[in-house]
Amino acid sequence: MSGQIELVSARAMHGPDPVPDLASADRIVVSTSGGKDSITAMDEAVRLGDEAGVRDRMVVLHIDLGRTPRGHSVEWPGTVDLARRQAAHYGLPFEVRRMAKWPSLFHRIRVRGQFPHLMTRFCTSEKRGVAHRFMTEQVNTLGVSGRPARIVHVMGFRAEESRARARRPAVEVDHRASNGRRTVTQWYPVLRWSTAEVWQRIRDRGLPYHRAYDAGMSRLSCSLCVLASAPDLTCAAGLRPELAREYADLEAEMGVPFRRELSMAEVIRRAGGAA
């Protein structure tokens, strides 16, 4: 409750976040991980898109991070199907894309010889590259001539997640994704929402969400994310011990820990103790 009060006060001080000119967008790409923030951002984008009469310009994109050599999904099991159901909830077309060069993020880590970390988030850059290629596909199908196509890219970033995200504006031009053929505007519809507000929207609208949250996870993303909190990692390792063991074997193979201050072997030990 206190988080909601603080957020309302912040909105009162700074005013409502801006919304891009949806009516002028040629395509609205809604990226979803299947997580709570993604589905809430999708819900808000559809609500405002309907006000602008542009739901028919929306498409949902999920980036599948693949399977490990032992056949374990890097993401939580059922995430792709959930993301598809979330898109179907609004009658939106749904597309899945994967990394072009690697079977999975796990393989990418092995080739690189290190895990992602805060200062080298190559997992994020890999996903960004996939999203940019998808935008190229969309521009090719639009057939816009005489000007760059206008793309609005919706993501479920929230200011509570990190200081970097807290500094972002709710709407900004993505210069890395824009080029002579397209102008890409990033839109974060739930940037200033609290976690409590996110879950309230999910409950109020009966939105589909992943069962991993009910099992104790606070975030979805990868099952074992290097940027996750220690409690989330411990919870995930307990829920997916085979995947955790494969990551532990990988860190032993590469000779580097999963995280500088926290090895996967230690996460597994903690998960065993918690169990």
Coordinates of C-alpha atoms in Angstrom, one line a residue:
M1 CA 0.0 0.0 0.0
S2 CA 2.8 2.5 0.9
G3 CA 4.4 1.8 -2.5
Q4 CA 1.1 2.8 -4.2
I5 CA 0.9 6.0 -2.2
E6 CA 4.4 7.0 -3.0
L7 CA 3.9 6.4 -6.7
V8 CA 0.7 8.4 -6.8
S9 CA 2.5 11.3 -5.1
A10 CA 5.4 11.0 -7.7
R11 CA 2.8 11.1 -10.6
A12 CA 1.1 14.1 -9.0
M13 CA 4.5 15.9 -8.8
H14 CA 5.6 15.1 -12.3
G15 CA 2.3 14.7 -14.1
P16 CA 1.3 11.7 -16.2
D17 CA 3.9 10.1 -18.4
P18 CA 3.6 11.0 -22.1
V19 CA 2.2 8.6 -24.7
P20 CA 3.6 8.4 -28.2
D21 CA 1.4 9.5 -31.1
L22 CA -0.1 6.1 -31.7
A23 CA -2.4 7.2 -34.5
S24 CA 0.6 8.1 -36.7
A25 CA 2.4 4.8 -36.0
D26 CA 2.7 2.4 -38.9
R27 CA 3.4 -0.6 -36.6
I28 CA 3.3 -1.1 -32.8
V29 CA 5.6 -3.9 -31.7
V30 CA 4.8 -5.2 -28.2
S31 CA 7.8 -7.1 -26.8
T32 CA 6.9 -9.6 -24.2
S33 CA 8.9 -11.9 -22.0
G34 CA 5.7 -13.4 -20.6
G35 CA 6.4 -11.7 -17.3
K36 CA 4.1 -9.6 -15.1
D37 CA 5.5 -6.3 -16.3
S38 CA 5.2 -7.3 -20.0
I39 CA 1.5 -8.4 -19.8
T40 CA 0.6 -5.2 -17.8
A41 CA 2.4 -3.0 -20.4
M42 CA 0.6 -4.9 -23.1
D43 CA -2.7 -4.3 -21.4
E44 CA -2.0 -0.6 -21.1
A45 CA -0.8 -0.4 -24.7
V46 CA -3.9 -2.0 -25.9
R47 CA -6.1 0.2 -23.8
L48 CA -4.5 3.4 -25.2
G49 CA -4.2 1.8 -28.6
D50 CA -8.0 1.3 -28.7
E51 CA -8.5 4.9 -27.8
A52 CA -6.4 5.8 -30.8
G53 CA -8.1 3.2 -33.0
V54 CA -4.9 1.3 -33.8
R55 CA -5.2 -2.1 -32.3
D56 CA -5.0 -3.5 -35.9
R57 CA -1.4 -2.1 -36.1
M58 CA -0.2 -4.1 -33.1
V59 CA 1.9 -7.2 -33.2
V60 CA 3.4 -9.1 -30.2
L61 CA 7.0 -10.4 -30.3
H62 CA 8.5 -13.0 -28.0
I63 CA 12.2 -13.8 -28.2
D64 CA 12.8 -17.4 -27.3
L65 CA 16.2 -17.9 -25.7
G66 CA 16.3 -21.6 -26.6
R67 CA 17.4 -24.8 -24.9
T68 CA 20.6 -26.0 -23.3
P69 CA 22.6 -28.9 -24.7
R70 CA 20.8 -31.2 -22.2
G71 CA 17.4 -30.0 -23.4
H72 CA 16.5 -27.6 -20.6
S73 CA 14.7 -24.4 -21.6
V74 CA 16.7 -21.3 -20.6
E75 CA 13.3 -19.6 -19.9
W76 CA 10.7 -20.9 -17.5
P77 CA 8.9 -23.9 -19.0
G78 CA 5.7 -22.9 -20.7
T79 CA 6.8 -19.3 -21.3
V80 CA 6.3 -19.3 -25.0
D81 CA 2.8 -20.8 -24.8
L82 CA 2.0 -18.3 -22.1
A83 CA 3.1 -15.3 -24.2
R84 CA 1.0 -16.7 -27.0
R85 CA -2.0 -16.9 -24.8
Q86 CA -1.4 -13.3 -23.5
A87 CA -1.4 -12.1 -27.1
A88 CA -4.5 -14.1 -27.9
H89 CA -6.2 -12.5 -24.9
Y90 CA -6.3 -9.3 -27.0
G91 CA -6.7 -10.9 -30.4
L92 CA -3.2 -9.7 -31.4
P93 CA -0.9 -11.5 -33.9
F94 CA 1.9 -13.3 -32.1
E95 CA 5.4 -13.9 -33.4
V96 CA 8.4 -15.8 -32.0
R97 CA 12.0 -15.2 -33.0
R98 CA 15.3 -16.7 -31.9
M99 CA 18.9 -15.7 -31.9
A100 CA 20.3 -16.2 -35.4
K101 CA 23.8 -17.5 -34.6
W102 CA 23.3 -19.6 -31.5
P103 CA 20.9 -22.4 -30.5
S104 CA 20.4 -20.7 -27.1
L105 CA 21.7 -18.1 -24.7
F106 CA 23.5 -21.0 -22.9
H107 CA 25.5 -21.8 -26.1
R108 CA 26.3 -18.1 -26.5
I109 CA 27.7 -18.0 -22.9
R110 CA 29.8 -21.0 -23.5
V111 CA 31.3 -19.6 -26.8
R112 CA 32.0 -16.3 -25.1
G113 CA 33.6 -18.0 -22.1
Q114 CA 31.9 -15.9 -19.5
F115 CA 28.5 -15.1 -18.0
P116 CA 26.7 -11.8 -18.6
H117 CA 27.0 -9.3 -15.8
L118 CA 25.9 -5.8 -15.0
M119 CA 28.5 -4.1 -17.1
T120 CA 28.5 -6.6 -20.0
R121 CA 24.9 -7.5 -20.6
F122 CA 25.5 -9.3 -23.9
C123 CA 22.3 -11.2 -23.3
T124 CA 20.4 -8.0 -23.6
S125 CA 22.3 -7.0 -26.7
E126 CA 21.5 -10.4 -28.3
K127 CA 17.8 -9.9 -27.7
R128 CA 18.0 -6.3 -28.9
G129 CA 19.5 -7.6 -32.2
V130 CA 16.7 -10.0 -32.7
A131 CA 14.1 -7.3 -32.0
H132 CA 15.8 -5.0 -34.6
R133 CA 15.7 -7.7 -37.2
F134 CA 12.1 -8.2 -36.5
M135 CA 11.5 -4.5 -37.1
T136 CA 13.2 -4.8 -40.4
E137 CA 10.8 -7.6 -41.4
Q138 CA 7.9 -5.4 -40.4
V139 CA 9.1 -2.5 -42.4
N140 CA 9.5 -4.7 -45.4
T141 CA 5.9 -5.8 -45.2
L142 CA 4.5 -2.3 -44.6
G143 CA 5.5 -0.9 -48.0
V144 CA 5.8 2.7 -46.7
S145 CA 7.5 4.9 -49.3
G146 CA 8.6 8.5 -49.4
R147 CA 9.4 8.6 -45.6
P148 CA 10.8 6.3 -42.9
A149 CA 8.2 3.9 -41.4
R150 CA 7.1 4.8 -37.9
I151 CA 7.6 2.0 -35.4
V152 CA 6.5 2.2 -31.7
H153 CA 8.3 -0.4 -29.6
V154 CA 6.5 -1.3 -26.3
M155 CA 8.4 -2.8 -23.4
G156 CA 7.5 -3.5 -19.8
F157 CA 10.4 -1.6 -18.2
R158 CA 9.7 -0.2 -14.7
A159 CA 11.7 2.4 -12.7
E160 CA 11.6 0.2 -9.6
E161 CA 13.8 -2.4 -11.3
S162 CA 17.0 -0.4 -11.5
R163 CA 18.5 3.1 -11.3
A164 CA 19.2 3.1 -15.0
R165 CA 15.6 2.4 -15.8
A166 CA 14.4 5.0 -13.3
R167 CA 16.4 7.6 -15.3
R168 CA 14.6 6.7 -18.6
P169 CA 11.8 8.8 -20.0
A170 CA 8.6 7.0 -20.7
V171 CA 8.9 7.8 -24.4
E172 CA 12.2 8.1 -26.3
V173 CA 13.6 7.8 -29.8
D174 CA 15.7 4.6 -30.1
H175 CA 18.6 5.9 -32.2
R176 CA 20.2 2.5 -32.3
A177 CA 17.1 0.9 -33.9
S178 CA 16.3 3.9 -36.2
N179 CA 17.8 4.2 -39.6
G180 CA 17.0 5.6 -43.0
R181 CA 14.0 3.3 -43.4
R182 CA 12.4 3.6 -40.0
T183 CA 12.1 5.7 -36.9
V184 CA 11.7 3.7 -33.7
T185 CA 10.1 5.2 -30.6
Q186 CA 10.5 3.3 -27.4
W187 CA 7.5 3.4 -25.1
Y188 CA 7.4 2.1 -21.5
P189 CA 3.7 2.3 -20.5
V190 CA 4.2 1.1 -16.9
L191 CA 7.5 2.8 -16.2
R192 CA 6.4 4.5 -13.0
W193 CA 4.0 1.8 -11.8
S194 CA 4.7 0.0 -8.5
T195 CA 4.8 -3.8 -8.2
A196 CA 1.5 -3.5 -6.2
E197 CA -0.1 -1.7 -9.1
V198 CA 1.1 -4.2 -11.6
W199 CA -0.4 -7.1 -9.7
Q200 CA -3.6 -5.1 -9.1
R201 CA -4.1 -4.7 -12.8
I202 CA -3.4 -8.4 -13.4
R203 CA -6.1 -9.3 -10.8
D204 CA -8.6 -6.7 -11.9
R205 CA -8.4 -7.7 -15.6
G206 CA -7.9 -11.5 -15.0
L207 CA -4.7 -11.4 -17.1
P208 CA -2.8 -14.7 -17.6
Y209 CA 0.5 -14.9 -15.7
H210 CA 3.2 -17.5 -15.1
R211 CA 2.8 -20.0 -12.2
A212 CA 6.5 -19.4 -11.2
Y213 CA 5.3 -16.2 -9.4
D214 CA 3.0 -18.3 -7.2
A215 CA 6.0 -20.5 -6.5
G216 CA 7.9 -17.6 -5.0
M217 CA 9.6 -15.8 -7.9
S218 CA 9.5 -12.0 -8.0
R219 CA 10.6 -11.8 -11.7
L220 CA 10.4 -14.1 -14.7
S221 CA 13.0 -13.4 -17.4
C222 CA 15.5 -16.3 -17.6
S223 CA 14.9 -18.9 -15.0
L224 CA 18.5 -18.3 -13.7
C225 CA 19.3 -14.7 -14.5
V226 CA 22.7 -13.2 -13.5
L227 CA 20.9 -10.0 -12.6
A228 CA 18.3 -11.7 -10.3
S229 CA 18.3 -11.3 -6.6
A230 CA 19.9 -14.0 -4.5
P231 CA 16.4 -15.1 -3.1
D232 CA 15.1 -15.4 -6.7
L233 CA 18.1 -17.5 -7.7
T234 CA 17.7 -19.7 -4.7
C235 CA 14.0 -20.2 -5.4
A236 CA 14.7 -20.9 -9.1
A237 CA 17.4 -23.4 -8.4
G238 CA 15.0 -25.2 -6.1
L239 CA 12.3 -25.3 -8.7
R240 CA 14.7 -26.2 -11.6
P241 CA 17.6 -28.2 -10.1
E242 CA 18.6 -29.9 -13.4
L243 CA 19.0 -26.5 -15.1
A244 CA 20.9 -25.2 -12.1
R245 CA 23.3 -28.2 -12.2
E246 CA 23.9 -27.6 -15.9
Y247 CA 24.9 -24.0 -15.2
A248 CA 27.1 -25.2 -12.3
D249 CA 28.9 -27.6 -14.7
L250 CA 29.3 -24.8 -17.2
E251 CA 30.9 -22.5 -14.7
A252 CA 33.3 -25.3 -13.7
E253 CA 34.1 -25.9 -17.4
M254 CA 34.8 -22.2 -18.1
G255 CA 36.6 -21.6 -14.8
V256 CA 34.5 -18.5 -14.0
P257 CA 31.6 -18.2 -11.5
F258 CA 28.0 -17.5 -12.5
R259 CA 28.3 -14.2 -10.7
R260 CA 31.4 -12.6 -9.3
E261 CA 30.2 -12.8 -5.7
L262 CA 27.9 -15.8 -6.1
S263 CA 28.6 -19.1 -7.8
M264 CA 25.9 -21.4 -9.1
A265 CA 27.3 -24.1 -6.9
E266 CA 26.6 -21.9 -3.9
V267 CA 23.1 -21.1 -5.2
I268 CA 22.5 -24.8 -5.4
R269 CA 23.8 -25.3 -1.8
R270 CA 21.5 -22.6 -0.6
A271 CA 18.5 -24.1 -2.4
G272 CA 19.2 -27.4 -0.8
G273 CA 19.2 -25.8 2.6
A274 CA 16.0 -23.9 1.9
A275 CA 14.3 -27.1 0.8

